[in-house]
Tab-separated table of C-alpha atoms and ligand atoms in Angstrom:
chain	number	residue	atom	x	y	z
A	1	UNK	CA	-25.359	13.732	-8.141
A	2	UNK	CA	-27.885	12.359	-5.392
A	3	UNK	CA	-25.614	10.962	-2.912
A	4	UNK	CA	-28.753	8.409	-1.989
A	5	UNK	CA	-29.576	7.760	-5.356
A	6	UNK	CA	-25.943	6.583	-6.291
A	7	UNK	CA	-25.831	3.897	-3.203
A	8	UNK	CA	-29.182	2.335	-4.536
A	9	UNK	CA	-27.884	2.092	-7.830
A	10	UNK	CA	-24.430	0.159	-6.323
A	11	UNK	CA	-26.977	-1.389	-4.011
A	12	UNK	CA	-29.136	-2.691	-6.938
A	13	UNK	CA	-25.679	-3.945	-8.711
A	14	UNK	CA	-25.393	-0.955	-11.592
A	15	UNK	CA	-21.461	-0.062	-12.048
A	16	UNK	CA	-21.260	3.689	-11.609
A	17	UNK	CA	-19.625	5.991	-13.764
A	18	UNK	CA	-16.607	7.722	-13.282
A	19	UNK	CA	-17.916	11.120	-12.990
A	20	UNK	CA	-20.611	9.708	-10.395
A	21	UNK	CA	-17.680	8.231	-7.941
A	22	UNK	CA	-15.540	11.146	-8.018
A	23	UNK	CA	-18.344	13.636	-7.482
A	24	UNK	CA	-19.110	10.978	-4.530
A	25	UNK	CA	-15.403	10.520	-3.072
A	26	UNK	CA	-14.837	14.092	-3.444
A	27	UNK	CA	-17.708	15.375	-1.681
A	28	UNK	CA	-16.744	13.016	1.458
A	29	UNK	CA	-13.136	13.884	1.622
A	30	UNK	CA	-14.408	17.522	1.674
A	31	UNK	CA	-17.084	16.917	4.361
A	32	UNK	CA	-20.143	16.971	2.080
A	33	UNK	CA	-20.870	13.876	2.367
A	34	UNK	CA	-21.539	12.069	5.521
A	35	UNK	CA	-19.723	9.086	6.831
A	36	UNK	CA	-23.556	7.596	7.062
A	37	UNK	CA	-23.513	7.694	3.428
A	38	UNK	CA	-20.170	6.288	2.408
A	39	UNK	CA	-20.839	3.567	4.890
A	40	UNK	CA	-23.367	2.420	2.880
A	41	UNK	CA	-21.631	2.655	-0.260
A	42	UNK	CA	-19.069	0.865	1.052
A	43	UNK	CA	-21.626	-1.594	2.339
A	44	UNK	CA	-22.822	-1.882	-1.474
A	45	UNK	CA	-19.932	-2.189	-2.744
A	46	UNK	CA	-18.909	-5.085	-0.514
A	47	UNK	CA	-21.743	-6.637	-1.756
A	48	UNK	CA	-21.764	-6.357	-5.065
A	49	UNK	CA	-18.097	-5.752	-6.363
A	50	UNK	CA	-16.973	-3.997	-9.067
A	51	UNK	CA	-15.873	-4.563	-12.469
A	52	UNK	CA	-12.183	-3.630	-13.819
A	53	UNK	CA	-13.294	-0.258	-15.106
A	54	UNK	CA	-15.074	0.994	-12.338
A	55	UNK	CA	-11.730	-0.412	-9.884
A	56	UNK	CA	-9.566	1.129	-11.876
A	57	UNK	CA	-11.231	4.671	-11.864
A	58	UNK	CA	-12.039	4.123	-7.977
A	59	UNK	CA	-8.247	4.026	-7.562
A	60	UNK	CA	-7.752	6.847	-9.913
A	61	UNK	CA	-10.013	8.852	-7.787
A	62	UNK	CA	-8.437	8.110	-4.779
A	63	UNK	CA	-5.047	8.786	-5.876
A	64	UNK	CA	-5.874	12.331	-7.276
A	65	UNK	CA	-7.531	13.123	-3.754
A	66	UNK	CA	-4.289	14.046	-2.533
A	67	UNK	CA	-0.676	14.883	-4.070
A	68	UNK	CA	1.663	12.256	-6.398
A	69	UNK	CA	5.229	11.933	-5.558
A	70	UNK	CA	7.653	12.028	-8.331
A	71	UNK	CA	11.543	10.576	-7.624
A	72	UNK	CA	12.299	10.409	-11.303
A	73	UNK	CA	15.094	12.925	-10.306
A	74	UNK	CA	16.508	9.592	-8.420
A	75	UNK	CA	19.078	7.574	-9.546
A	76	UNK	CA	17.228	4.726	-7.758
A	77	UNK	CA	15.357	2.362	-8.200
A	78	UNK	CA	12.059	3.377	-6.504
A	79	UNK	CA	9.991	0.447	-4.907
A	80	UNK	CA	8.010	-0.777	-2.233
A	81	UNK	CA	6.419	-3.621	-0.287
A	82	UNK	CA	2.880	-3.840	0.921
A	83	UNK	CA	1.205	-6.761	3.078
A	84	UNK	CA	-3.297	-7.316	2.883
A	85	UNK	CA	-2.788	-7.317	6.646
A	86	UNK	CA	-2.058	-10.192	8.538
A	87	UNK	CA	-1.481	-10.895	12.670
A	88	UNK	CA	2.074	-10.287	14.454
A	89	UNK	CA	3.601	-9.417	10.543
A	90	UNK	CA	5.943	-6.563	11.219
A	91	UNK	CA	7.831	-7.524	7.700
A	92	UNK	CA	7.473	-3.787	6.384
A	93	UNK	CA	9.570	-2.787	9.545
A	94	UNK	CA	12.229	-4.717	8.819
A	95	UNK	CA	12.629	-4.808	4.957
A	96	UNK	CA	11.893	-1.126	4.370
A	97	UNK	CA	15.273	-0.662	5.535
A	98	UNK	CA	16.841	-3.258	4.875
A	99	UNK	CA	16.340	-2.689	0.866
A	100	UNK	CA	16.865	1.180	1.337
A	101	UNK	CA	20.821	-0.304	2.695
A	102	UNK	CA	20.610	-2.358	-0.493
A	103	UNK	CA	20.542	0.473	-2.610
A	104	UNK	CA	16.789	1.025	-3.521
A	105	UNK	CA	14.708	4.322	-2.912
A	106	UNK	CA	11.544	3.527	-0.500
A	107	UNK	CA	9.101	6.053	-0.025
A	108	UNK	CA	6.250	3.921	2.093
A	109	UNK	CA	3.236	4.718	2.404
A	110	UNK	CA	1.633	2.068	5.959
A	111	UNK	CA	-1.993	1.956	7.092
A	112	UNK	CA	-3.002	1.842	10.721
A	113	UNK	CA	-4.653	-1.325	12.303
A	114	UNK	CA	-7.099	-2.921	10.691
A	115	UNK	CA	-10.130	-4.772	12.176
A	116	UNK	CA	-8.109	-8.040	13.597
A	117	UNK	CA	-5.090	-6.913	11.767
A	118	UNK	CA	-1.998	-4.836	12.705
A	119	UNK	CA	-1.033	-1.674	11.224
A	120	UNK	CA	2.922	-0.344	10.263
A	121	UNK	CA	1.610	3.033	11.228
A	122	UNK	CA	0.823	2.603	14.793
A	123	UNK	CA	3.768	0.404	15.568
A	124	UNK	CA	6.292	2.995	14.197
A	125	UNK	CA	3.970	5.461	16.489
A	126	UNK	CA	5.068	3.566	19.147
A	127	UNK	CA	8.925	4.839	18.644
A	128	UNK	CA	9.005	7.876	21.192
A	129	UNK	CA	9.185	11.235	19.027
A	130	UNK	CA	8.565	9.336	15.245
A	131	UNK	CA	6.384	11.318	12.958
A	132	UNK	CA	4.763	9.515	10.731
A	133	UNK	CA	3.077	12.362	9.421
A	134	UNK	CA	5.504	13.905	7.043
A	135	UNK	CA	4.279	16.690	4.939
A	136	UNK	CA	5.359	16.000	0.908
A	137	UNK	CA	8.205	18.064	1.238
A	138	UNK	CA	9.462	16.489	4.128
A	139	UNK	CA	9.161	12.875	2.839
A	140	UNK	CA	10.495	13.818	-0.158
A	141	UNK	CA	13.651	15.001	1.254
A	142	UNK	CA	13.940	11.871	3.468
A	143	UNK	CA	14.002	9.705	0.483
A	144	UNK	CA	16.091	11.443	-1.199
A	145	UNK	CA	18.715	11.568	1.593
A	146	UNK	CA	18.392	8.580	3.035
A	147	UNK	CA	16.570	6.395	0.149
A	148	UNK	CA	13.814	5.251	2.982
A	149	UNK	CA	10.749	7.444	4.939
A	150	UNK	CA	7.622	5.530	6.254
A	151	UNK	CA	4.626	7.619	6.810
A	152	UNK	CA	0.682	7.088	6.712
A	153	UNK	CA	-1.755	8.580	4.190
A	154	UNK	CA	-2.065	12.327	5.047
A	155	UNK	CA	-4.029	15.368	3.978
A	156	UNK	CA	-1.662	15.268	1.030
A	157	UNK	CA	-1.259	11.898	-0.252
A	158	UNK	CA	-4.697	9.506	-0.383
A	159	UNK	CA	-6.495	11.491	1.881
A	160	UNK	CA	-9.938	9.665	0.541
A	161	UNK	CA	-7.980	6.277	1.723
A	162	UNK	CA	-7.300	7.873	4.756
A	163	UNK	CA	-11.081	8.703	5.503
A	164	UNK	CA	-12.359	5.322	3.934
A	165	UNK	CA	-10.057	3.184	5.396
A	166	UNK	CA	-10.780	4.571	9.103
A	167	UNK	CA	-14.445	4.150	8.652
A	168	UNK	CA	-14.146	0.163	6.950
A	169	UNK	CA	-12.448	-0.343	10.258
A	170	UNK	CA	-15.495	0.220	12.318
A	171	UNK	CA	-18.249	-0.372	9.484
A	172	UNK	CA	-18.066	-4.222	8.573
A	173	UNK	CA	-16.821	-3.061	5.026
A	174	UNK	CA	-13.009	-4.345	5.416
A	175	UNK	CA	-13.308	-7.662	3.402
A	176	UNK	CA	-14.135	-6.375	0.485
A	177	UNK	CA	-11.929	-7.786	-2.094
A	178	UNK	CA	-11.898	-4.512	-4.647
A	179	UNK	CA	-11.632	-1.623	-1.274
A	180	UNK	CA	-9.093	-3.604	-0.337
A	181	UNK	CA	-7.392	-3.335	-3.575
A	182	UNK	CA	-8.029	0.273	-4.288
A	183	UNK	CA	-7.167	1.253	-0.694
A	184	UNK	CA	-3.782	-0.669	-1.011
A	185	UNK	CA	-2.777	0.310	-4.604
A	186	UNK	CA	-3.844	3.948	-4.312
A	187	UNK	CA	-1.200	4.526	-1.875
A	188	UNK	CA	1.329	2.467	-3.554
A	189	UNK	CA	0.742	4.379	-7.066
A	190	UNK	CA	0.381	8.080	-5.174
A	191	UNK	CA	3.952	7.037	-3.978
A	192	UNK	CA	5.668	7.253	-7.247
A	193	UNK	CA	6.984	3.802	-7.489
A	194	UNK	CA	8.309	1.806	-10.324
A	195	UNK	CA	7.989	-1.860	-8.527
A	196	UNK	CA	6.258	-3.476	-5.840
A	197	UNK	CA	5.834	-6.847	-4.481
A	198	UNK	CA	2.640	-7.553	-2.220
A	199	UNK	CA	2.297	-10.298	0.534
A	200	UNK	CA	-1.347	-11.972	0.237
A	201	UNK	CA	-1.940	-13.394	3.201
A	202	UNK	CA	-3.906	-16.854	3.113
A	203	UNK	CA	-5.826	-17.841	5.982
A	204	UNK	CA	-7.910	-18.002	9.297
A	205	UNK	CA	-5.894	-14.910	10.541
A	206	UNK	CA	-5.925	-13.096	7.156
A	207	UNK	CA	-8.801	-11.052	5.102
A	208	UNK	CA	-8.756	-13.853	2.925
A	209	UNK	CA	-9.434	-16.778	4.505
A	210	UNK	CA	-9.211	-19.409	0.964
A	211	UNK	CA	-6.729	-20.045	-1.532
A	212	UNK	CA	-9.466	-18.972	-4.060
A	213	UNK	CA	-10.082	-15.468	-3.181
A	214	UNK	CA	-6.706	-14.757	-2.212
A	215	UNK	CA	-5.868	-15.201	-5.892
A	216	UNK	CA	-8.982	-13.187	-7.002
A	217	UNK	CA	-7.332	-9.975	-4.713
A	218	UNK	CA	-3.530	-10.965	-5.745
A	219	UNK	CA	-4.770	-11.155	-9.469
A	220	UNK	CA	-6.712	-7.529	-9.096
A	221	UNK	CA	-3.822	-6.427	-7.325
A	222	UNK	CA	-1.761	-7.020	-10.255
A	223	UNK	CA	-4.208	-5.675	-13.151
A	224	UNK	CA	-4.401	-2.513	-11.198
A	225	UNK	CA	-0.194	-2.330	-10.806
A	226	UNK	CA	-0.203	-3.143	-14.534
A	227	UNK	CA	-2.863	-0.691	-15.505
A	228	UNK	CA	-0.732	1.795	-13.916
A	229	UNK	CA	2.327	1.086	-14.958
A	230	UNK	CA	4.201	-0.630	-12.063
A	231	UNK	CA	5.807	-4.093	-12.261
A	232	UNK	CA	3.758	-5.968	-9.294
A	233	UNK	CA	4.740	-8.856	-8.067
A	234	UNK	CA	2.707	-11.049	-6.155
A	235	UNK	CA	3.719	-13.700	-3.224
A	236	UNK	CA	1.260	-15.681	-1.422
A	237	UNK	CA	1.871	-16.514	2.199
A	238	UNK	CA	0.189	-18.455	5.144
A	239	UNK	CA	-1.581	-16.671	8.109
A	240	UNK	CA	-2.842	-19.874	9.927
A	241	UNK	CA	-0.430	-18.446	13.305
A	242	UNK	CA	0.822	-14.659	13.930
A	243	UNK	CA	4.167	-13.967	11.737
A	244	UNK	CA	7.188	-13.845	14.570
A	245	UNK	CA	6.781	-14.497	18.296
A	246	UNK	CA	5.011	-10.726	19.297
A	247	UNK	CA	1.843	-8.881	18.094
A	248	UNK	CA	1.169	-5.954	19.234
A	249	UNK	CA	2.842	-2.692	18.977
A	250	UNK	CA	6.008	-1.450	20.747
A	251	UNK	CA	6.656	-5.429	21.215
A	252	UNK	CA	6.525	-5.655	16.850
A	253	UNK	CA	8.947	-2.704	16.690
A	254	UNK	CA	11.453	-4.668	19.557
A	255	UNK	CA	10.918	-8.230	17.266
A	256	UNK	CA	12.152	-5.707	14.415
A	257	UNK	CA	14.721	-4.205	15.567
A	258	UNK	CA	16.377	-7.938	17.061
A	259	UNK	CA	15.440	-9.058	13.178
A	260	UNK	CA	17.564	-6.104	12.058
A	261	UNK	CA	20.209	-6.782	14.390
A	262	UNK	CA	20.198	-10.834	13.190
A	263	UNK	CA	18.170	-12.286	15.374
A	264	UNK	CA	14.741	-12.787	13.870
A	265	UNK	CA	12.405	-15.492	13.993
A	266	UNK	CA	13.078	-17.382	11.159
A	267	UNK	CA	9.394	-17.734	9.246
A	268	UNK	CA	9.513	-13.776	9.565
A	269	UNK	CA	12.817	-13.597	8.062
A	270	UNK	CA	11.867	-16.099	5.234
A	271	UNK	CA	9.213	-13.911	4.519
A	272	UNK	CA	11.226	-10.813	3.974
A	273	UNK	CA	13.813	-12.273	2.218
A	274	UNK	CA	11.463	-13.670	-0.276
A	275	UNK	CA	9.983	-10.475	-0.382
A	276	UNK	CA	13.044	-8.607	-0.274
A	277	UNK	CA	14.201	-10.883	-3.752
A	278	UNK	CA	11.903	-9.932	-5.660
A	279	UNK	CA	12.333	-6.584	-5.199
A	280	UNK	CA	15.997	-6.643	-5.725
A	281	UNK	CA	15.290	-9.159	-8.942
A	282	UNK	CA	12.665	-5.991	-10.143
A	283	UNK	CA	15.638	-3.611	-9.528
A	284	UNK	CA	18.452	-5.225	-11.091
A	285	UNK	CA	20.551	-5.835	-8.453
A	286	UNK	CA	20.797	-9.844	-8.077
A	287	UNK	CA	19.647	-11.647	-11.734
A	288	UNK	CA	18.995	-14.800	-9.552
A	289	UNK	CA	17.123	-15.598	-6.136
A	290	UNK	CA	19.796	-16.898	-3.625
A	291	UNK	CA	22.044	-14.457	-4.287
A	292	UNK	CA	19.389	-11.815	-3.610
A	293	UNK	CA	18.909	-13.823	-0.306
A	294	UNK	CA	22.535	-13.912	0.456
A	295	UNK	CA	22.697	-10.150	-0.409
A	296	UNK	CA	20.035	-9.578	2.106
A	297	UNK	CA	21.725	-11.531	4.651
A	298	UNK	CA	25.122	-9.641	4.142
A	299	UNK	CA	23.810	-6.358	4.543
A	300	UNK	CA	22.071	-7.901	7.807
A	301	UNK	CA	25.066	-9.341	9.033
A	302	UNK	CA	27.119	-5.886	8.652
A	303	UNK	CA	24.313	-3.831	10.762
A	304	UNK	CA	24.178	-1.651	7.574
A	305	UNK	CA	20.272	-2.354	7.731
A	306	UNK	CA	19.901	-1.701	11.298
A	307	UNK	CA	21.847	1.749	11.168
A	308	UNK	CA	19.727	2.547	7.958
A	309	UNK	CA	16.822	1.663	10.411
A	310	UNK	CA	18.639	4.365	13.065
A	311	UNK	CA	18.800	6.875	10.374
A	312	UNK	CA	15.111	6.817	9.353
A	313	UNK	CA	14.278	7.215	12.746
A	314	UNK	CA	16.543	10.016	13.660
A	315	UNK	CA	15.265	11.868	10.030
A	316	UNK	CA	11.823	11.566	11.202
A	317	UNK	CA	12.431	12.934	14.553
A	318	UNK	CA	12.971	10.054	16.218
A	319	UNK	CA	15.923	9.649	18.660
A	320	UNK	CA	18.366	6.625	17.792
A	321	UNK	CA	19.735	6.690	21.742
A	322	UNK	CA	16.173	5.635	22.651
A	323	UNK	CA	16.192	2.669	20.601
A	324	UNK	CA	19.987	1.683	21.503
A	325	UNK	CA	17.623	0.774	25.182
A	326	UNK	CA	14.938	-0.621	23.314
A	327	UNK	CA	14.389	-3.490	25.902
A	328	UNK	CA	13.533	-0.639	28.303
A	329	UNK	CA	10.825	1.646	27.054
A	330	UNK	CA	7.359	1.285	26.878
A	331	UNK	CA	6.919	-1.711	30.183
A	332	UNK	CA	3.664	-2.999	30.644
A	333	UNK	CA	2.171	-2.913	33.908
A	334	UNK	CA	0.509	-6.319	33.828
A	335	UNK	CA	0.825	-9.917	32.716
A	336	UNK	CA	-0.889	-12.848	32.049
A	337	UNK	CA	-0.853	-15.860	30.310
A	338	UNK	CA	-2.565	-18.694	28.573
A	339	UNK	CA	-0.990	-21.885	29.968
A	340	UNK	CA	-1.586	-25.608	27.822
A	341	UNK	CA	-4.562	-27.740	28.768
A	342	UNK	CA	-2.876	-31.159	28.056
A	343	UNK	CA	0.588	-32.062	26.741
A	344	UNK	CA	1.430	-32.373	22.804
A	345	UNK	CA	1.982	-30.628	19.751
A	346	UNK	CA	0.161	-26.965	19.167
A	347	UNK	CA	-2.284	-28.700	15.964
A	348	UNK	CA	-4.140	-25.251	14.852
A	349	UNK	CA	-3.890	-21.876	16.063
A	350	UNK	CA	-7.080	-19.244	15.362
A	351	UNK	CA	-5.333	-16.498	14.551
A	352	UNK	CA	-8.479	-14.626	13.998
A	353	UNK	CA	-9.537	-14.454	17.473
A	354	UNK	CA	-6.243	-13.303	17.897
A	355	UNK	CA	-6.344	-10.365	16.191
A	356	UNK	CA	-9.551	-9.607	17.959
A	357	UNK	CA	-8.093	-10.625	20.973
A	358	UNK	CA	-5.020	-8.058	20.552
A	359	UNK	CA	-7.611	-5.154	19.505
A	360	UNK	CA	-9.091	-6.085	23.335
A	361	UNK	CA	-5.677	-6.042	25.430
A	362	UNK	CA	-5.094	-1.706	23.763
A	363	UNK	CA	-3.328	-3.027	20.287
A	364	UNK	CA	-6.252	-1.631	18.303
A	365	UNK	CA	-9.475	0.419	17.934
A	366	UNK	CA	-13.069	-0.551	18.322
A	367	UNK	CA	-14.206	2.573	17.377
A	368	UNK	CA	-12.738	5.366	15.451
A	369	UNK	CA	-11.921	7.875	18.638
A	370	UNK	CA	-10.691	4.823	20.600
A	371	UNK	CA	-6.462	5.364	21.853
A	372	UNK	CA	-4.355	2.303	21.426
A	373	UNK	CA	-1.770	1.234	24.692
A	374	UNK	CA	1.872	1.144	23.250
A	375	UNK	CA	3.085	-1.600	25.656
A	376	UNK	CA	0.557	-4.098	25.083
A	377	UNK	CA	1.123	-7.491	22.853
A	378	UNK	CA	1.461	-10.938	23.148
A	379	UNK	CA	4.325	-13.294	22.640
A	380	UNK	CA	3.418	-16.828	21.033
A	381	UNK	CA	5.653	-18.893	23.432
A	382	UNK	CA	4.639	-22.045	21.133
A	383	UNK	CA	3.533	-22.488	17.519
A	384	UNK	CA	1.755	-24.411	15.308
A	385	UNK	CA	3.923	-27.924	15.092
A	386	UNK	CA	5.608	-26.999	18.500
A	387	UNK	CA	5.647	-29.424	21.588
A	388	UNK	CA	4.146	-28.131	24.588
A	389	UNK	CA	3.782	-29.625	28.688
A	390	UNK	CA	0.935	-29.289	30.133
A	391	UNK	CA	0.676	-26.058	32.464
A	392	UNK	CA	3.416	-24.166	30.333
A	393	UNK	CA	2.641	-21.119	28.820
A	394	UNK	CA	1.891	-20.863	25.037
A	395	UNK	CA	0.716	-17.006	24.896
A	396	UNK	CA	2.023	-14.252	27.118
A	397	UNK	CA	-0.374	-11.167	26.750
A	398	UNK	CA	0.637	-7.926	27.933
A	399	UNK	CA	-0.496	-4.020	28.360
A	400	UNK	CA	-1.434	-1.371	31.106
A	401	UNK	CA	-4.839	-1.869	31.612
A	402	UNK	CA	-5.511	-5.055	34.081
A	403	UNK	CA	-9.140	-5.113	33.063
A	404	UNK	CA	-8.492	-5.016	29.214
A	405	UNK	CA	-6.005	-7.862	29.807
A	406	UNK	CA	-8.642	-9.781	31.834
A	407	UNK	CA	-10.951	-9.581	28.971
A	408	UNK	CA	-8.375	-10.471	26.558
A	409	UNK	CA	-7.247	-13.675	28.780
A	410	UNK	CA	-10.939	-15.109	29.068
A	411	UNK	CA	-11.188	-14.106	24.830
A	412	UNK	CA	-8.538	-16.227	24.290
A	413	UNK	CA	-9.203	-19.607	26.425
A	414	UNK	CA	-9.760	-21.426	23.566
A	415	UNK	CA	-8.180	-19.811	20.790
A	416	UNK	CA	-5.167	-23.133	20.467
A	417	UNK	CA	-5.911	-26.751	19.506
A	418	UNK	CA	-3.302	-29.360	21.504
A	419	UNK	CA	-3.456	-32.870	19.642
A	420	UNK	CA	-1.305	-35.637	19.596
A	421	UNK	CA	0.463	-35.294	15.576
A	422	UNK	CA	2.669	-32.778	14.574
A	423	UNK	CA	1.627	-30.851	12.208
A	424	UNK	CA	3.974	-28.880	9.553
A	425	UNK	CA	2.471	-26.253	6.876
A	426	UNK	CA	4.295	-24.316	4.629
A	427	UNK	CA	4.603	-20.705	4.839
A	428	UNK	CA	5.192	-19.378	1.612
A	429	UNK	CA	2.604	-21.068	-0.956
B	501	URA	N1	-3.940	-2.743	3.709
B	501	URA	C1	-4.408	-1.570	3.223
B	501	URA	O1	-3.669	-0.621	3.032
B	501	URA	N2	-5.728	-1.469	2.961
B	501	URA	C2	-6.593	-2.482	3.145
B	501	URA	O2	-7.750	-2.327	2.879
B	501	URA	C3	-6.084	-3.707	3.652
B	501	URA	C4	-4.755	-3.817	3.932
């Protein structure tokens, strides 16, 4: 196999054999091959797609990179819940446990931060002592003792997502509607799951940006899950404003843990709960949808998913004390705001710039060696449909770097539309 010669062929449209990509995606997981040249794969295939067959072997490829779990030996049923990246959504945070109090086994697997999008990873990073790098043995144990660990690809599991997924961060190759795919559902089938429900987020602050293509990923989504034997279930939701009133990192974790202790915005909480049903519909546990809603809110309500929270932390080496002063740690050093231009109601929010804008204050990386600032975020004072007074603040932005929140204050000037009609939009399509 000619590394070169392979690219041209994706670059000139050809589907590539099985053997072809593996030789390919093995050779750059063991340093063979250059991160020049899977750029440009990456680049071809983002422009020319691939068909079913050569998805589904991409994903097979990627999955045997690294180790499977196996939690057949559980008397659980083994699930999970994956997002295609959206702004401020800190869902996985909050349901992970919350289904784990519920009774189901959830060995998740998060990526890190993603062009304008957040990542699980480096907002559980932010909780002082958490590893998130588990070894199998570990994470095994976790779930089986606590039915709930949240780690990131390693060495072990996906390590070919972990490389290709770092380098579509800094390559223009994100939006790619079958990468996406393979990089979400490799780590979802390496996990050893027997259901899944995915979040496709719709809109100007998610990968997918129409209603179209959003369907084209949820559908491939599904054909892989199927292909591989998990029941997939797919809900579309709207990314036209950040999830929750925070995005950022330590500030996600803080909106979490207040969602886990009962007070959580309530679009965030709609979208785990809806989430969060289907799962527990998958599973067996509630045959019909509001009683897997009232379930959720039950085990909510009795802190059992907050202590399950407490436990995954302490497991993974985490100390629970530190999050009993949660409003304490991680203080930014500066703050700024974006205050409303006229009075009205907040008409459009572009939660693209954002994303971009959070990447900017220390929320994200711009290149692959870059370090991310625990402390910074922003906190969407107003919303889409919200009234606002001229003057008032609509986005607090904060970090510990005045010069990175300078940049991220002139980025955002224009970033929310003030009109005169309320606007409503629904968040769950
Ligand atoms: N989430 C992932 O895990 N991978 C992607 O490519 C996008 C979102």
């Amino acid at each position: 196999m000619i590394p070169a010669e392979l690219i041209k062929q994706k670059r000139n449209g050809a589907t590539l054999s099985k053997n072809d990509l593996r030789k390919f995606i093995h050779e750059y997981v063991g340093n063979t091959i250059p991160d020049y040249q899977m750029s440009a794969l990456l680049m071809a295939i983002y422009f020319n797609g691939m068909d079913d067959d050569e998805l589904f072997s991409l994903v097979e490829i990627m999955v045997n990179s690294g180790k499977k779990m196996d939690f057949s030996n559980l008397d659980l049923f083994v699930a999970d819940k994956h997002s295609t990246g959206g702004v401020g959504d800190k869902v996985s945070i909050i349901l992970a446990p919350l289904l784990a109090a519920a009774g189901l086994a959830i060995p998740m697997i998060s990526g890190r931060s993603l062009g304008h999008t957040g990542g699980t990873l480096d907002k559980l990073e932010t909780i002082p002592g958490f590893r998130t790098d588990l070894s199998l043995k570990e994470f095994q144990s976790a779930v089986e003792q606590s039915g709930i660990a949240m780690i990131g690809q390693t060495n072990e599991i996906c390590p070919a997502d972990r490389k290709m997924y770092s380098l579509r961060d800094v390559t223009g190759t994100i939006e790619s509607i079958p990468l996406i795919c393979s990089s979400i559902m490799s780590k979802k089938i390496a996990e050893g799951i027997q259901g899944l429900v995915l979040d496709v987020k719709i809109g100007n602050g998610a990968f997918m940006k129409k209603t179209e293509d959003a369907h084209m990923l949820g559908n491939m989504l599904k054909r892989i899950g199927g292909h591989f034997g998990i029941t997939t279930d797919i809900v579309y939701s709207n990314m036209n404003q950040p999830l929750g009133r925070t995005a950022g990192l330590w500030c996600e974790v803080r909106e979490a843990i207040d969602s886990l202790k009962g007070n959580g915005p309530a679009d965030t909480m709609e979208i785990t709960y809806e989430l969060g049903s289907h799962l527990l519909l998958q599973a067996g546990i509630s045959d019909k949808l509001d009683h897997a809603v009232t379930l959720q809110k039950s085990i909510i309500d009795s802190g059992k998913a907050l202590d399950k929270f407490l436990e995954m932390v302490e497991t993974q080496g985490g100390n629970p004390e530190t999050i009993e002063q949660y409003k304490k740690l991680h203080l930014p050093q500066y703050n700024g705001e974006i205050t409303a231009e006229k009075s009205g109601f907040i008409q459009s929010i572009n939660t693209y710039e954002i994303g971009l804008a959070t990447v900017v204050l220390g929320c994200g990386r711009a290149k692959l060696s870059d370090s991310i600032d625990p402390s910074a975020g922003m906190e969407f004072v107003k919303k889409t449909g919200e009234d606002i007074q001229k003057g008032k603040p609509i986005i607090r932005c904060f970090n510990s770097d005045k010069s990175k929140l300078q940049n991220t204050l002139k980025r955002l000037k224009s970033v929310i539309q003030i009109g005169e009609k309320q606007i409503t939009q629904p968040l769950i399509y």
